[in-house]
Amino acid sequence: MEWTTERRYRRYEDWTREEKQAIQDLMAKSPWHTHYHVEPKAGLLNDPNGFSYFDGKWILFYQNFPFGAAHGLKSWVQTESEDLVHFKETGVTLLPDTDLDSHGAYSGSAMQFDDKLFLFYTGNVRDAEWVRHPYQVGALMDKEGKIEKIDKILIDQPADSTDHFRDPQIFNFKGQYYAIVGGQDPEKKGFIRLYKAVDNDYTNWVAVGDLDFANDRTAYMMECPNLVFVGDQPVLLYCPQGLDKSVLDYDNIYPNMYKIGASFDPEKAKMVDVSELHNLDYGFEAYATQGFNAPDGRAYAVSWLGLPDVSYPTDSYDYQGALSLVKELTIKDGKLYQYPVEAIKDLRAESEEFANKAQTKNCYELELQFEKDSLNEIVLFADAEGKGLVLTFDLAKGLVTVDRSQAGEQYAQDFGTSRSCTIANQATTANIFIDNSIFEIFINKGEKVFSGRVYPHADQNGILIKSGTLTGTYYELDYGRKAN
């Protein structure tokens, strides 16, 4: 069935029980559901939203269109966790049900104020001529999950912005609350605007200015900007759509990038001594990464393992998208490191020495070690012919390559079937997490990261060592396990 505009924006209450059940029945037939990653219970999952700590729990929403693998009338679906690994849906949903978000609850952030969680998001509104009006709006959620929306626009579309103005992120810097919003100016150039909460009132915002992060002004839109702090250093995570590849090369349809500053000057809206631009993830799918600083100051991030404007094999089962593992952010020698939280180890069940395996459940972690000057090639999701996801660690050449051209159902081939990054020629480690249709690879405990989707054929579930002298451990993972 064609996804017409009318169908995409059909009101939630107009979908029948039979239509919803048909979606559920079709989803249940998919062979590619994940075990320990968050994926939608229905329809499409895209951006992580409202990542926060509230009422003694970690809160993480995901943006959702619950009626199929399409971008339509969006809501937020809440999950909560006690350890940042095991997430469960609560049934709480931020719905597009007011005049200020009538055509979608778009991306945003969250922060606790007193005994309520403030949800700060973009209300997408279309008028009778289908002109978009992006409003930065808010809601308050109490400890019972009841959501009450704030009945006014908190930040309106600036006069010097097009209708591409969205994704507010609230953060606390030295006791003062700020927010950044991504936008596009009339010259079709992306910018990020900094706002300040007057008297720390989250319903009263004034513009400070455009964030100075050495913007190269080649991107046409800055999506999902997040400013987090690792120690005193600001880290800007953002998605510069249309970034000129002469600035930094990338292969995905849209990039997810970061910059590190030496310090942050909010009065001048400036990241001081900002670094060069870096790829956040070298894999095929990592977008709309959302980071926040926990109450103890630690910086965490989570990504959408998917991309806009890309079709996926699960579309035929009426669903799409998943979230990455939650990663803690640290800085070492001027580099941003991303690595799953410590509680991920609680999933480890049986372990054995790393070796060829004819068959697995495609639900495991590998912890591998590579020697300096070595050349190593392994195949995950391997079939009897040795076809699957090919990982090459060529330390002599200082190159890691991930090739999915023989791993299951092929898609998005216009953007290539392999990804690479450079590494130093030295003893190297890799922690690799496999979850049925997801891989996440962390080199040297997060110095470089590859994330992506594969949709293996039924017989693609083995591990094959094609060359090399690597050593390591194979851990079967069990999502039912928790720390004692």
CSV table of N, CA and C in Angstrom, one decimal, residues 86 346-347 477-482:
chain,number,residue,atom,x,y,z
A,86,HIS,N,19.1,-2.9,30.4
A,86,HIS,CA,17.8,-3.5,30.3
A,86,HIS,C,16.7,-2.4,30.3
A,346,ASP,N,26.9,-7.8,32.4
A,346,ASP,CA,26.0,-8.7,33.1
A,346,ASP,C,25.2,-9.6,32.1
A,347,LEU,N,25.3,-9.3,30.8
A,347,LEU,CA,24.6,-10.1,29.8
A,347,LEU,C,25.5,-11.4,29.5
A,477,LEU,N,25.4,-14.2,25.0
A,477,LEU,CA,24.8,-13.1,25.7
A,477,LEU,C,23.3,-13.5,26.0
A,478,ASP,N,22.9,-13.2,27.2
A,478,ASP,CA,21.5,-13.5,27.6
A,478,ASP,C,20.9,-12.3,28.2
A,479,TYR,N,19.9,-11.7,27.5
A,479,TYR,CA,19.3,-10.5,28.0
A,479,TYR,C,18.5,-10.7,29.3
A,480,GLY,N,18.2,-11.9,29.6
A,480,GLY,CA,17.5,-12.2,30.9
A,480,GLY,C,18.3,-12.0,32.1
A,481,ARG,N,19.6,-12.0,31.9
A,481,ARG,CA,20.6,-11.9,33.0
A,481,ARG,C,20.7,-10.5,33.5
A,482,LYS,N,20.7,-10.3,34.8
A,482,LYS,CA,21.0,-9.1,35.5
A,482,LYS,C,22.0,-9.3,36.6
